Amino acid sequence: MSEIRWHLFPDAQSVANETVRRISKAARHAVEHRNEFHLVLAGGSTPRLVYRQLGASGADFSRWHIYLGDERCLDPDDSERNSLMIRNDWLDQAAIPSANIHWIPAELGPEQGASRYESEISSALPFDLVMLGMGEDGHTASLFPGQQHDQSRLVVPVYQSPKPPPERVSLNYSALSQTGELLVLVTGEGKRGAVEAWRSNADLPVAALRCEAGVDVLLDREAAGELV
Ligand code: 6PG
């Protein structure tokens, strides 16, 4: 069982500010000790404030390696692709070698995308920092309630996702847990029910996350609800 640490912030911007602080600190440490920083990004809308802040920071990302926790099985230029959102908000403005950006080839479809990405990340483990979001049903990455996956796989194909599009590729718990730091960003009133269920030990994908360093949940007052 991993320790879960709940960090409450006034609003979504404060959650983003703290996330950027933690990412920057982890990056400094990783670059200083190993001359590179391996970061797994979250999809969805919650982390966009983080990406825009990094995009405006002018920081040196040349030693950063970027991975994704999950991707939708759409063309790379589809507006619903997580990779396109992150490029628009951050990476297209950042001086980072294209070889250091490791997108999930989800356009190949769930199975081929998953097996290709598993080969790519297996040599990158452990990550330095993994950031994730959480859906209103308690899913994280593209690991959804009621969906079983082969736990021997680092990356899994996802079919019939309840959150469109139906086909995705997702890092599995085994990959998400191999990291120096694991952050879950949760903001907005819509997440309140899942937060309460998580804190009541409900059997949710987000509650199955494990990390030796513990799991840090960064949430705002709207998502925290009764916790306040
Ligand atoms: C995705 C995301 C997904 C997301 C949660 C929360 O591809 O949809 O990776 O896991 O993190 O659904 O989404 P929001 O941040 O938009 O609420």
CSV table of C-alpha atoms and ligand atoms in Angstrom, one decimal:
chain,number,residue,atom,x,y,z
A,1,MET,CA,0.0,0.0,0.0
A,2,SER,CA,1.4,3.4,-0.9
A,3,GLU,CA,1.1,6.5,1.3
A,4,ILE,CA,-1.4,9.0,-0.2
A,5,ARG,CA,-0.7,12.7,0.7
A,6,TRP,CA,-3.6,15.1,0.1
A,7,HIS,CA,-2.6,18.7,-0.7
A,8,LEU,CA,-5.4,21.3,-0.7
A,9,PHE,CA,-5.1,24.5,-2.7
A,10,PRO,CA,-7.6,27.4,-3.1
A,11,ASP,CA,-8.1,27.0,-6.8
A,12,ALA,CA,-6.9,25.4,-10.1
A,13,GLN,CA,-4.2,27.9,-10.7
A,14,SER,CA,-2.7,27.3,-7.3
A,15,VAL,CA,-2.7,23.5,-8.1
A,16,ALA,CA,-0.9,24.3,-11.4
A,17,ASN,CA,1.6,26.6,-9.7
A,18,GLU,CA,2.5,23.8,-7.2
A,19,THR,CA,2.7,21.3,-10.0
A,20,VAL,CA,5.2,23.5,-12.0
A,21,ARG,CA,7.2,24.0,-8.8
A,22,ARG,CA,7.4,20.2,-8.2
A,23,ILE,CA,8.2,19.4,-11.8
A,24,SER,CA,10.9,22.1,-11.9
A,25,LYS,CA,12.5,20.9,-8.7
A,26,ALA,CA,12.5,17.3,-9.9
A,27,ALA,CA,14.0,18.3,-13.2
A,28,ARG,CA,16.8,20.2,-11.6
A,29,HIS,CA,17.7,17.2,-9.4
A,30,ALA,CA,17.5,14.7,-12.3
A,31,VAL,CA,19.6,16.8,-14.7
A,32,GLU,CA,22.2,17.5,-12.0
A,33,HIS,CA,22.5,13.8,-11.1
A,34,ARG,CA,21.9,12.1,-14.5
A,35,ASN,CA,21.9,14.9,-17.0
A,36,GLU,CA,18.3,14.0,-18.1
A,37,PHE,CA,14.8,14.2,-16.7
A,38,HIS,CA,12.1,11.7,-17.6
A,39,LEU,CA,8.6,13.2,-17.2
A,40,VAL,CA,5.3,11.5,-17.9
A,41,LEU,CA,2.5,14.0,-18.8
A,42,ALA,CA,-1.2,13.7,-18.2
A,43,GLY,CA,-3.9,14.2,-20.9
A,44,GLY,CA,-7.3,15.9,-20.5
A,45,SER,CA,-7.9,19.5,-19.6
A,46,THR,CA,-6.8,19.7,-16.0
A,47,PRO,CA,-3.0,19.9,-16.7
A,48,ARG,CA,-3.4,22.6,-19.4
A,49,LEU,CA,-2.7,25.4,-16.9
A,50,VAL,CA,0.6,23.6,-16.1
A,51,TYR,CA,1.6,23.2,-19.8
A,52,ARG,CA,0.8,26.8,-20.6
A,53,GLN,CA,2.9,27.9,-17.6
A,54,LEU,CA,5.8,25.8,-18.7
A,55,GLY,CA,5.4,27.1,-22.3
A,56,ALA,CA,5.6,30.7,-21.0
A,57,SER,CA,8.6,30.0,-18.7
A,58,GLY,CA,11.4,30.1,-21.1
A,59,ALA,CA,13.1,27.4,-19.1
A,60,ASP,CA,15.8,25.1,-20.6
A,61,PHE,CA,14.1,21.8,-21.5
A,62,SER,CA,16.9,20.5,-23.6
A,63,ARG,CA,17.6,17.6,-21.2
A,64,TRP,CA,14.0,16.7,-20.6
A,65,HIS,CA,12.4,13.6,-22.1
A,66,ILE,CA,8.6,13.7,-22.4
A,67,TYR,CA,6.3,10.7,-22.3
A,68,LEU,CA,2.5,10.5,-22.1
A,69,GLY,CA,0.4,8.5,-19.6
A,70,ASP,CA,-2.2,7.8,-22.2
A,71,GLU,CA,-3.3,8.7,-25.7
A,72,ARG,CA,-6.5,8.5,-27.8
A,73,CYS,CA,-6.4,6.4,-30.9
A,74,LEU,CA,-6.8,9.3,-33.3
A,75,ASP,CA,-4.7,10.8,-36.0
A,76,PRO,CA,-1.8,12.9,-34.6
A,77,ASP,CA,-3.4,16.1,-35.9
A,78,ASP,CA,-6.8,15.4,-34.5
A,79,SER,CA,-7.9,18.2,-32.1
A,80,GLU,CA,-8.7,15.6,-29.4
A,81,ARG,CA,-5.2,14.1,-29.3
A,82,ASN,CA,-3.4,14.7,-26.0
A,83,SER,CA,-0.2,15.1,-27.9
A,84,LEU,CA,-1.6,18.0,-30.0
A,85,MET,CA,-3.0,19.8,-26.9
A,86,ILE,CA,0.5,19.6,-25.2
A,87,ARG,CA,2.2,20.8,-28.4
A,88,ASN,CA,-0.1,23.7,-28.7
A,89,ASP,CA,0.1,24.7,-25.0
A,90,TRP,CA,3.8,24.1,-24.5
A,91,LEU,CA,6.1,22.0,-26.6
A,92,ASP,CA,5.8,23.9,-29.9
A,93,GLN,CA,7.2,26.9,-28.0
A,94,ALA,CA,9.9,25.0,-26.2
A,95,ALA,CA,13.5,24.3,-27.2
A,96,ILE,CA,13.4,20.6,-26.7
A,97,PRO,CA,15.0,18.1,-29.2
A,98,SER,CA,12.2,16.2,-31.1
A,99,ALA,CA,14.0,13.0,-30.3
A,100,ASN,CA,13.3,13.7,-26.6
A,101,ILE,CA,9.5,13.8,-27.2
A,102,HIS,CA,8.1,10.3,-27.0
A,103,TRP,CA,4.5,10.4,-28.1
A,104,ILE,CA,2.4,7.2,-27.9
A,105,PRO,CA,1.8,6.0,-31.5
A,106,ALA,CA,-1.9,5.6,-30.8
A,107,GLU,CA,-2.8,6.3,-34.4
A,108,LEU,CA,-1.6,2.7,-35.0
A,109,GLY,CA,-4.5,1.4,-33.0
A,110,PRO,CA,-4.8,0.1,-29.4
A,111,GLU,CA,-2.8,-3.1,-29.7
A,112,GLN,CA,0.0,-2.0,-32.0
A,113,GLY,CA,0.3,1.3,-30.3
A,114,ALA,CA,0.6,-0.4,-26.9
A,115,SER,CA,3.2,-2.9,-28.0
A,116,ARG,CA,5.3,-0.2,-29.8
A,117,TYR,CA,5.2,2.1,-26.8
A,118,GLU,CA,6.0,-0.7,-24.3
A,119,SER,CA,9.3,-1.2,-26.3
A,120,GLU,CA,10.0,2.5,-26.1
A,121,ILE,CA,9.4,3.1,-22.4
A,122,SER,CA,10.9,-0.1,-21.1
A,123,SER,CA,14.4,1.4,-21.5
A,124,ALA,CA,13.3,4.7,-20.0
A,125,LEU,CA,12.2,3.3,-16.7
A,126,PRO,CA,12.1,4.4,-13.9
A,127,PHE,CA,10.6,7.8,-14.7
A,128,ASP,CA,11.5,10.8,-12.5
A,129,LEU,CA,8.0,12.2,-12.3
A,130,VAL,CA,4.6,11.0,-13.4
A,131,MET,CA,1.7,13.4,-13.5
A,132,LEU,CA,-1.9,12.1,-13.9
A,133,GLY,CA,-5.4,13.5,-13.8
A,134,MET,CA,-8.6,11.8,-12.6
A,135,GLY,CA,-11.9,11.4,-14.2
A,136,GLU,CA,-15.3,11.9,-12.5
A,137,ASP,CA,-15.6,8.0,-12.4
A,138,GLY,CA,-12.2,7.7,-10.7
A,139,HIS,CA,-10.3,6.6,-13.9
A,140,THR,CA,-6.8,7.7,-14.3
A,141,ALA,CA,-4.7,7.7,-17.5
A,142,SER,CA,-7.0,5.5,-19.6
A,143,LEU,CA,-7.5,2.9,-16.9
A,144,PHE,CA,-11.3,2.8,-16.4
A,145,PRO,CA,-13.4,1.2,-13.7
A,146,GLY,CA,-14.5,-2.4,-14.5
A,147,GLN,CA,-11.9,-2.8,-17.2
A,148,GLN,CA,-9.3,-5.6,-16.6
A,149,HIS,CA,-5.8,-5.5,-18.1
A,150,ASP,CA,-2.9,-8.0,-18.3
A,151,GLN,CA,-0.8,-6.9,-15.4
A,152,SER,CA,2.3,-8.3,-17.0
A,153,ARG,CA,2.2,-5.4,-19.6
A,154,LEU,CA,3.6,-2.0,-19.0
A,155,VAL,CA,1.4,-0.5,-21.7
A,156,VAL,CA,-2.1,-1.7,-22.5
A,157,PRO,CA,-4.7,-1.4,-25.3
A,158,VAL,CA,-8.0,0.1,-24.2
A,159,TYR,CA,-11.3,-0.7,-26.0
A,160,GLN,CA,-14.8,0.7,-25.2
A,161,SER,CA,-13.6,3.6,-23.1
A,162,PRO,CA,-16.5,5.3,-21.5
A,163,LYS,CA,-14.8,8.6,-22.2
A,164,PRO,CA,-14.6,9.2,-25.9
A,165,PRO,CA,-12.9,8.1,-28.0
A,166,PRO,CA,-13.5,4.5,-27.3
A,167,GLU,CA,-10.0,3.2,-28.3
A,168,ARG,CA,-6.9,4.3,-26.4
A,169,VAL,CA,-3.5,3.3,-25.3
A,170,SER,CA,-2.6,3.6,-21.6
A,171,LEU,CA,0.4,3.1,-19.3
A,172,ASN,CA,-0.5,0.3,-16.9
A,173,TYR,CA,-0.1,0.5,-13.1
A,174,SER,CA,3.2,-1.3,-13.4
A,175,ALA,CA,4.7,1.5,-15.5
A,176,LEU,CA,3.0,4.4,-13.6
A,177,SER,CA,4.4,3.1,-10.3
A,178,GLN,CA,8.1,3.1,-11.5
A,179,THR,CA,8.7,6.7,-10.8
A,180,GLY,CA,10.5,9.0,-8.3
A,181,GLU,CA,7.4,11.1,-7.8
A,182,LEU,CA,3.7,10.5,-8.6
A,183,LEU,CA,1.3,13.5,-8.8
A,184,VAL,CA,-2.4,13.3,-9.3
A,185,LEU,CA,-4.0,16.7,-10.2
A,186,VAL,CA,-7.7,17.0,-9.3
A,187,THR,CA,-9.7,20.2,-9.8
A,188,GLY,CA,-13.3,21.3,-10.2
A,189,GLU,CA,-16.6,20.4,-8.5
A,190,GLY,CA,-17.2,17.6,-11.0
A,191,LYS,CA,-14.5,15.5,-9.3
A,192,ARG,CA,-15.9,15.9,-5.8
A,193,GLY,CA,-17.8,12.6,-5.8
A,194,ALA,CA,-14.7,10.6,-7.0
A,195,VAL,CA,-12.6,12.3,-4.4
A,196,GLU,CA,-15.0,11.3,-1.6
A,197,ALA,CA,-15.2,7.8,-2.9
A,198,TRP,CA,-11.4,7.6,-3.1
A,199,ARG,CA,-11.1,8.8,0.5
A,200,SER,CA,-13.7,6.2,1.5
A,201,ASN,CA,-11.5,3.4,0.1
A,202,ALA,CA,-13.7,2.7,-3.0
A,203,ASP,CA,-12.3,0.3,-5.6
A,204,LEU,CA,-11.3,2.9,-8.2
A,205,PRO,CA,-8.5,2.9,-10.8
A,206,VAL,CA,-6.9,6.0,-9.3
A,207,ALA,CA,-7.0,4.3,-5.9
A,208,ALA,CA,-4.9,1.4,-7.3
A,209,LEU,CA,-2.0,3.7,-8.1
A,210,ARG,CA,1.1,2.7,-6.2
A,211,CYS,CA,4.5,4.4,-5.8
A,212,GLU,CA,7.3,3.7,-3.3
A,213,ALA,CA,7.7,7.5,-2.8
A,214,GLY,CA,3.9,7.8,-2.1
A,215,VAL,CA,1.2,9.4,-4.1
A,216,ASP,CA,0.7,13.2,-3.9
A,217,VAL,CA,-2.8,14.4,-4.7
A,218,LEU,CA,-3.0,18.1,-5.5
A,219,LEU,CA,-6.6,19.3,-5.4
A,220,ASP,CA,-8.5,22.5,-5.2
A,221,ARG,CA,-11.3,23.4,-2.9
A,222,GLU,CA,-14.0,22.8,-5.5
A,223,ALA,CA,-12.9,19.2,-5.9
A,224,ALA,CA,-12.2,18.7,-2.1
A,225,GLY,CA,-15.8,19.5,-1.1
A,226,GLU,CA,-16.4,18.2,2.4
A,227,LEU,CA,-12.7,17.7,3.0
A,228,VAL,CA,-12.4,21.5,3.4
B,1,6PG,C1,-7.6,11.5,-21.2
B,1,6PG,C2,-6.9,11.7,-19.9
B,1,6PG,C3,-7.7,11.3,-18.8
B,1,6PG,C4,-7.9,12.6,-17.9
B,1,6PG,C5,-9.1,12.5,-17.0
B,1,6PG,C6,-9.4,13.8,-16.5
B,1,6PG,O1,-7.0,11.2,-22.2
B,1,6PG,O2,-8.8,11.8,-21.2
B,1,6PG,O3,-5.7,11.2,-19.9
B,1,6PG,O4,-7.3,10.3,-18.0
B,1,6PG,O5,-6.7,12.8,-17.2
B,1,6PG,O6,-10.2,12.0,-17.8
B,1,6PG,O7,-9.7,14.7,-17.5
B,1,6PG,P1,-9.9,16.2,-17.3
B,1,6PG,O8,-8.6,16.8,-16.8
B,1,6PG,O9,-10.3,16.8,-18.6
B,1,6PG,O10,-11.0,16.4,-16.3
